[in-house]
Coordinates of C-alpha atoms in Angstrom, one line a residue:
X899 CA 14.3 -26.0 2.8
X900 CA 15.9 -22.7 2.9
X901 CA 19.5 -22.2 4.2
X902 CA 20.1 -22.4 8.1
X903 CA 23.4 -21.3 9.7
X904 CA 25.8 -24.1 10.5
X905 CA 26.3 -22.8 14.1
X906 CA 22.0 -22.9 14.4
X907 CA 22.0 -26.4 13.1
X908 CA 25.1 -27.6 15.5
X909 CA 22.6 -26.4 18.3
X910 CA 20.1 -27.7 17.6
X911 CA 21.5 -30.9 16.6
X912 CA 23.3 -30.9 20.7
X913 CA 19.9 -30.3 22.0
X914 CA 18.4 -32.9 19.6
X915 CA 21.1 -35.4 21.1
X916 CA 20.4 -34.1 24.6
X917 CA 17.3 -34.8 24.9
X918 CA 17.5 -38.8 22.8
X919 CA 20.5 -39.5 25.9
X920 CA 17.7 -38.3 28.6
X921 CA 15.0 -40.5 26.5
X922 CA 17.4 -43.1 27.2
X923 CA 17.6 -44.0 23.4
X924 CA 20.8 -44.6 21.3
X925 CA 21.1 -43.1 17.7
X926 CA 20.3 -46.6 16.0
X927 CA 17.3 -47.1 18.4
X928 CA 15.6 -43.9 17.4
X929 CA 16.2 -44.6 13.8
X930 CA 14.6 -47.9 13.9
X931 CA 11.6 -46.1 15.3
X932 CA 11.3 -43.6 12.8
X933 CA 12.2 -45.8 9.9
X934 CA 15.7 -44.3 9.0
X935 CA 18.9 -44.7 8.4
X936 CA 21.0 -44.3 11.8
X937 CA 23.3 -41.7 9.2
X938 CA 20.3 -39.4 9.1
X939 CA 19.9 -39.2 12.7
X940 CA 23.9 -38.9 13.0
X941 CA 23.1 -35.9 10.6
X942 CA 20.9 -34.3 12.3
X943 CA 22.6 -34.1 15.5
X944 CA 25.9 -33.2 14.6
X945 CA 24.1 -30.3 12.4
X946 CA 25.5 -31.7 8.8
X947 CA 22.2 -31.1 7.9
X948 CA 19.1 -29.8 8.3
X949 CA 15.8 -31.1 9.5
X950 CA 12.3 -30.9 7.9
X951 CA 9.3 -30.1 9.6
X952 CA 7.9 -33.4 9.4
X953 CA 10.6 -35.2 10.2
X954 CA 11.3 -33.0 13.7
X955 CA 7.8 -33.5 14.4
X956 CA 8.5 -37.4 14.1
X957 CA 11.8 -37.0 16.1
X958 CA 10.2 -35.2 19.0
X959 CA 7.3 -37.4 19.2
X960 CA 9.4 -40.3 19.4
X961 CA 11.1 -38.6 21.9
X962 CA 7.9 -37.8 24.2
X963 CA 8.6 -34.3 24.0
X964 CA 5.3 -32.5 24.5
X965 CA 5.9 -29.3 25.7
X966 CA 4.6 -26.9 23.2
X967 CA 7.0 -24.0 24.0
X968 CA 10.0 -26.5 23.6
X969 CA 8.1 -28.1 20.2
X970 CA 8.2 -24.5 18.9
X971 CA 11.3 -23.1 19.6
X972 CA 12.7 -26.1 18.3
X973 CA 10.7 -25.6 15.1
X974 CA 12.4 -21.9 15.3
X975 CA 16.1 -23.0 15.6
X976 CA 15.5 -25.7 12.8
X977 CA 14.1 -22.9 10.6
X978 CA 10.7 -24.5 10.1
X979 CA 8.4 -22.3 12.0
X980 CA 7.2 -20.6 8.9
X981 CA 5.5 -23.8 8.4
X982 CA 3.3 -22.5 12.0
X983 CA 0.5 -20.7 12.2
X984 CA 2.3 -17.2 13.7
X985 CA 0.7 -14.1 12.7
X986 CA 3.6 -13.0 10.8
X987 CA 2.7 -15.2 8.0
X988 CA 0.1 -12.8 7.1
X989 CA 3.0 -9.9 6.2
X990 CA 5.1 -12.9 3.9
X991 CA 4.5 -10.5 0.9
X992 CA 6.8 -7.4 2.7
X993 CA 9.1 -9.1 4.8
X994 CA 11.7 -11.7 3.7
X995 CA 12.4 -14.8 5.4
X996 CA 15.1 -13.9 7.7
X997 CA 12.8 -11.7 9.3
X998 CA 9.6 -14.1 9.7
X999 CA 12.7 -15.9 11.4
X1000 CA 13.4 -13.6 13.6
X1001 CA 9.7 -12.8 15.0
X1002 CA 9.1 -16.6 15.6
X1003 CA 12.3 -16.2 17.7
X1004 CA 11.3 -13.4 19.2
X1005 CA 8.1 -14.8 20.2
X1006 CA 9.9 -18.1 21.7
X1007 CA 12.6 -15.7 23.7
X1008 CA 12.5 -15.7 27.5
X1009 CA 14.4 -12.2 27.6
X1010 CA 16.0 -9.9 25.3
X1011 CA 19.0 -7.7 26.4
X1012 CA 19.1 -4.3 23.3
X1013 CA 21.0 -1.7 22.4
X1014 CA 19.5 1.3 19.8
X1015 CA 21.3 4.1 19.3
X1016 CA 19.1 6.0 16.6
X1017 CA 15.3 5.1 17.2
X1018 CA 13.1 3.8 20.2
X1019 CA 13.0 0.0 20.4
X1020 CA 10.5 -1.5 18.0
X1021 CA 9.3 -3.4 21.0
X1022 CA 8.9 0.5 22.6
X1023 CA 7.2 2.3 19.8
X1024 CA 3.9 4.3 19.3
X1025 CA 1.7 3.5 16.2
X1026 CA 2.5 7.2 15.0
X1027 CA 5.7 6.8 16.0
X1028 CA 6.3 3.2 14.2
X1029 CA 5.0 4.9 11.4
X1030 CA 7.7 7.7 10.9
X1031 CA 10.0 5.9 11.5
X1032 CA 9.3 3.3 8.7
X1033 CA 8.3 6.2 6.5
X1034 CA 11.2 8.2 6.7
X1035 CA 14.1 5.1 6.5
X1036 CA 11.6 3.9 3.2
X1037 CA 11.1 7.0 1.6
X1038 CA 9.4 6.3 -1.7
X1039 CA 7.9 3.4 -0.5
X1040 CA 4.0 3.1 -0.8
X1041 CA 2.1 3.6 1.8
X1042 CA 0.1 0.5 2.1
X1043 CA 3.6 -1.1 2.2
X1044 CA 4.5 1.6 5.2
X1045 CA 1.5 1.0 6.9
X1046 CA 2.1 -2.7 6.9
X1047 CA 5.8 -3.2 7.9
X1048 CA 4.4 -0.2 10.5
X1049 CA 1.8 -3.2 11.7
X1050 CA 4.1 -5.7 12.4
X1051 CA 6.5 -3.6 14.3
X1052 CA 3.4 -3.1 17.1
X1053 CA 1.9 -6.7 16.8
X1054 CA 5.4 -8.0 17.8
X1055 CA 4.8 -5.9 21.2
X1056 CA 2.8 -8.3 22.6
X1057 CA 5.0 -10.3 23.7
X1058 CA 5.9 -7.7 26.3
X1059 CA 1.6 -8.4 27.7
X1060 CA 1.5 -12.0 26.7
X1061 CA -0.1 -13.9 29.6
X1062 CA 1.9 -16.2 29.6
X1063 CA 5.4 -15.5 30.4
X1064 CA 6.1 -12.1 29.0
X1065 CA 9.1 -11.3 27.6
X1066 CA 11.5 -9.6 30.0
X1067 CA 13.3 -6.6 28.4
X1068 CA 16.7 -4.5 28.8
X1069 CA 16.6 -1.9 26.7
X1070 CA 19.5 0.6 26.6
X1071 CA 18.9 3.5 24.5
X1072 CA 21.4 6.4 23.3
X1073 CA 20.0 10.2 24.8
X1074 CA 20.4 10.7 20.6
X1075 CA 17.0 8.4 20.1
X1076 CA 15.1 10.7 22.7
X1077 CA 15.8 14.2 21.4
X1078 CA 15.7 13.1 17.5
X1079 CA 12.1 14.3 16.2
X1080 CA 10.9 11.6 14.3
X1081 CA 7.6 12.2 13.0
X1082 CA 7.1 16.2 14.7
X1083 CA 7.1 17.1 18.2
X1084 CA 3.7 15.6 19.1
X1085 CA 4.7 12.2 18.0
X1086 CA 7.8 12.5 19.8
X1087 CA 5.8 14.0 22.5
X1088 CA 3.2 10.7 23.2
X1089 CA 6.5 8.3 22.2
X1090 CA 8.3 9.7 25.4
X1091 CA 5.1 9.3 27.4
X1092 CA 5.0 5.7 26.1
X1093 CA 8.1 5.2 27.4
X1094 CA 7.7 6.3 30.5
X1095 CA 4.5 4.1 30.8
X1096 CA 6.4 0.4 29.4
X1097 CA 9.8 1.3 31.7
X1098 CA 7.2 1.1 34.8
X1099 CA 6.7 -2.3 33.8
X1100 CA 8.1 -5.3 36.0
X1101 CA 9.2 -6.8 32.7
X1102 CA 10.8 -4.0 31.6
X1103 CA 14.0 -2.4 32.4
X1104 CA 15.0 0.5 30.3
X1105 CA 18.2 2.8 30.7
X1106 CA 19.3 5.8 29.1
X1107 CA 23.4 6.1 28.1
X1108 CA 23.6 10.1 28.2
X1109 CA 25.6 12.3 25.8
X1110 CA 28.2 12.5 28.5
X1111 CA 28.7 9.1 29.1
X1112 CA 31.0 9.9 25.8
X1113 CA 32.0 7.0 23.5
X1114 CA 30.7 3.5 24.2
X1115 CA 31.0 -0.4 22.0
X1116 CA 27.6 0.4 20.9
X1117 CA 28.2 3.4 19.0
X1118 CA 29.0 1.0 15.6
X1119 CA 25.1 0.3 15.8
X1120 CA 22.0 -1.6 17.4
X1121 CA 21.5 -4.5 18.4
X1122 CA 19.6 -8.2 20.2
X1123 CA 20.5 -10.3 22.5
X1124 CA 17.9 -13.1 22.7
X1125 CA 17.9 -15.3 25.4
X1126 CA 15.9 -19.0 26.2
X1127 CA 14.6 -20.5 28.9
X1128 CA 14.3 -23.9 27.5
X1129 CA 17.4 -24.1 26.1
X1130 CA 21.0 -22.5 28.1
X1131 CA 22.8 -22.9 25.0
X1132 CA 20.7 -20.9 22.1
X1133 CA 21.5 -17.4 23.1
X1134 CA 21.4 -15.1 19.6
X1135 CA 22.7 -11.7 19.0
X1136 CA 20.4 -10.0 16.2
X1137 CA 21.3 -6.7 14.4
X1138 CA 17.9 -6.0 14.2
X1139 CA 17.4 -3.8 10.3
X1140 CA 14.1 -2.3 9.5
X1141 CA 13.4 -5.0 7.2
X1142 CA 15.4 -7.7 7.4
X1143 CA 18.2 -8.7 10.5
X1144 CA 21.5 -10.6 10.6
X1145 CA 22.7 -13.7 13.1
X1146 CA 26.0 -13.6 14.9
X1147 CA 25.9 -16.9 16.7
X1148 CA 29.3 -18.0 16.9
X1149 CA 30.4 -18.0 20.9
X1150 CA 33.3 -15.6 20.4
X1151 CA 30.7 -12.9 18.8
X1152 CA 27.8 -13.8 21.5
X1153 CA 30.8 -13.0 24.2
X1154 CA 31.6 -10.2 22.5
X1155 CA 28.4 -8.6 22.5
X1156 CA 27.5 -10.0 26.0
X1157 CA 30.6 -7.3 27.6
X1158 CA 29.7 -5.2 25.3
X1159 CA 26.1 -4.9 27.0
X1160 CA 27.3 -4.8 30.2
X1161 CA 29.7 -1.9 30.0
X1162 CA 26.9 0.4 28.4
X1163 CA 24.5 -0.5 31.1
X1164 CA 26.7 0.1 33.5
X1165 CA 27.8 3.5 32.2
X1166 CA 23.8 4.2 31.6
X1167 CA 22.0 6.5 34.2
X1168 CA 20.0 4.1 36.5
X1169 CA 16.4 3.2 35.4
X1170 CA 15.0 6.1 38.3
X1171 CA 17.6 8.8 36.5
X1172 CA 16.9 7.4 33.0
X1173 CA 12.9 8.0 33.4
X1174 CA 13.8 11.7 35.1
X1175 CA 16.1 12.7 31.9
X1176 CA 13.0 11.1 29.6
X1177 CA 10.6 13.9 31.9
X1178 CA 12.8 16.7 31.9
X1179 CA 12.9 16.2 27.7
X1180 CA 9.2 16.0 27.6
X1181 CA 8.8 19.0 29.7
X1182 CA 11.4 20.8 26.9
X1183 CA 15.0 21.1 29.5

């Protein structure tokens, strides 16, 4: 089993714990069920180790826990979910682990607060548009392998049209990522359009922080805020890298990045103002 931050495994061991005290079980209880020592279980819920797929299966069924949602973003936060059927598994030969990670959390997130300062939002891109940018930031890289990482940039949008609870974004985007020309002018061109078309949707919010807003937190560089409505605790910040992405997830840094978020949107231009300045770019001002 491949290595799982401490903090990750302290969560998930307090929600483990959590929901044993609402089953009305005691630590020794559940072992006996299960057929384990009581110290595994101790373990596991004070996140001194990790816990295999099987064996959080066994836990949660134990624990009546049938809510699929909760199942699998348990799974997630225990590091198992590659074990899942997700339609990442399909790209395992061109993006590493910690990536496959973050998707499945992605996919599990309730809403997601980001910051980019140098390209659209993968969540926000074009095909073409997904294309250059992966192009340009591999260069040298064959194209099959473009093409591919390309791919799983847009499958991850659908959890923006999911039936099903959609993921509710806040995306706050430097005036930089508009006027850069990645891929041409047309491709920039249909990439502002597509903007205009997600930001009118009730799930998204997206704000522009404009050159004379001056220097803001974010300026260091991009980044995730993943949120859960399952569980209050979980919250993730993600600095989100073409292919691969790095978890702060210790409180202090999740506070950090929390104010950080709120100062930039509230120096950004107002979603109405935001989609005007994204017009009056398209139309060349």
């Amino acid at each position: 089993m491949r290595h799982i931050p401490v903090v990750r495994r302290q969560r998930l061991g307090d929600e483990l714990r959590r929901l044993r005290r609402s089953a009305g079980l005691t630590s020794e209880q559940i072992a006996r069920l299960l057929g384990w020592h009581q110290s595994k279980v101790s373990r596991i819920e004070t996140g001194v180790s990790g816990v295999r797929d099987g064996d959080l299966a066994a836990l949660l069924d134990a624990l009546g826990i049938e809510d699929p949602r909760l199942r699998s973003l348990l799974r997630a936060l225990a590091g198992t979910a590659d074990g899942a059927p997700g339609w990442w598994t399909a790209y395992r030969a061109v993006i590493p682990p910690t990536y496959r990670d973050f998707i499945a959390l992605e996919s599990r997130a309730n809403t997601a607060h980001t910051l980019e300062t140098t390209v659209v939002p993968g969540l926000l891109q074009t095909p073409a548009y997904a294309r250059a940018v992966t192009r340009s930031a591999l260069a040298g890289t064959p194209e099959e392998t473009v093409d591919s990482l390309a791919d799983v940039r847009l499958i991850r949008q659908e959890v923006l049209t999911r039936a099903a609870a959609p993921l509710r974004l806040h995306a706050v985007v430097d005036e930089a990522v508009l006027r850069r020309e990645v891929g041409g002018p047309g491709v920039m061109r249909d990439q502002l359009r597509r903007l205009t078309e997600l930001a009118r949707l009730p799930q998204v919010r997206l704000q522009v922080l404009p050159f004379t807003a001056g220097g803001y937190a974010g300026l260091t560089g991009p980044f995730i805020i993943f949120s859960f409505s399952n569980i209050t605790d979980l919250d993730l910040v993600i600095l989100d890298h073409l292919t691969n992405s790095l978890y702060l997830e210790r409180k202090e840094d999740l506070e950090a990045y929390r104010v950080a978020f709120h100062a930039m949107r509230t120096h950004a231009l107002s979603t109405q103002d935001s989609l005007d300045l994204i017009a009056g770019i398209d139309d060349g001002a």
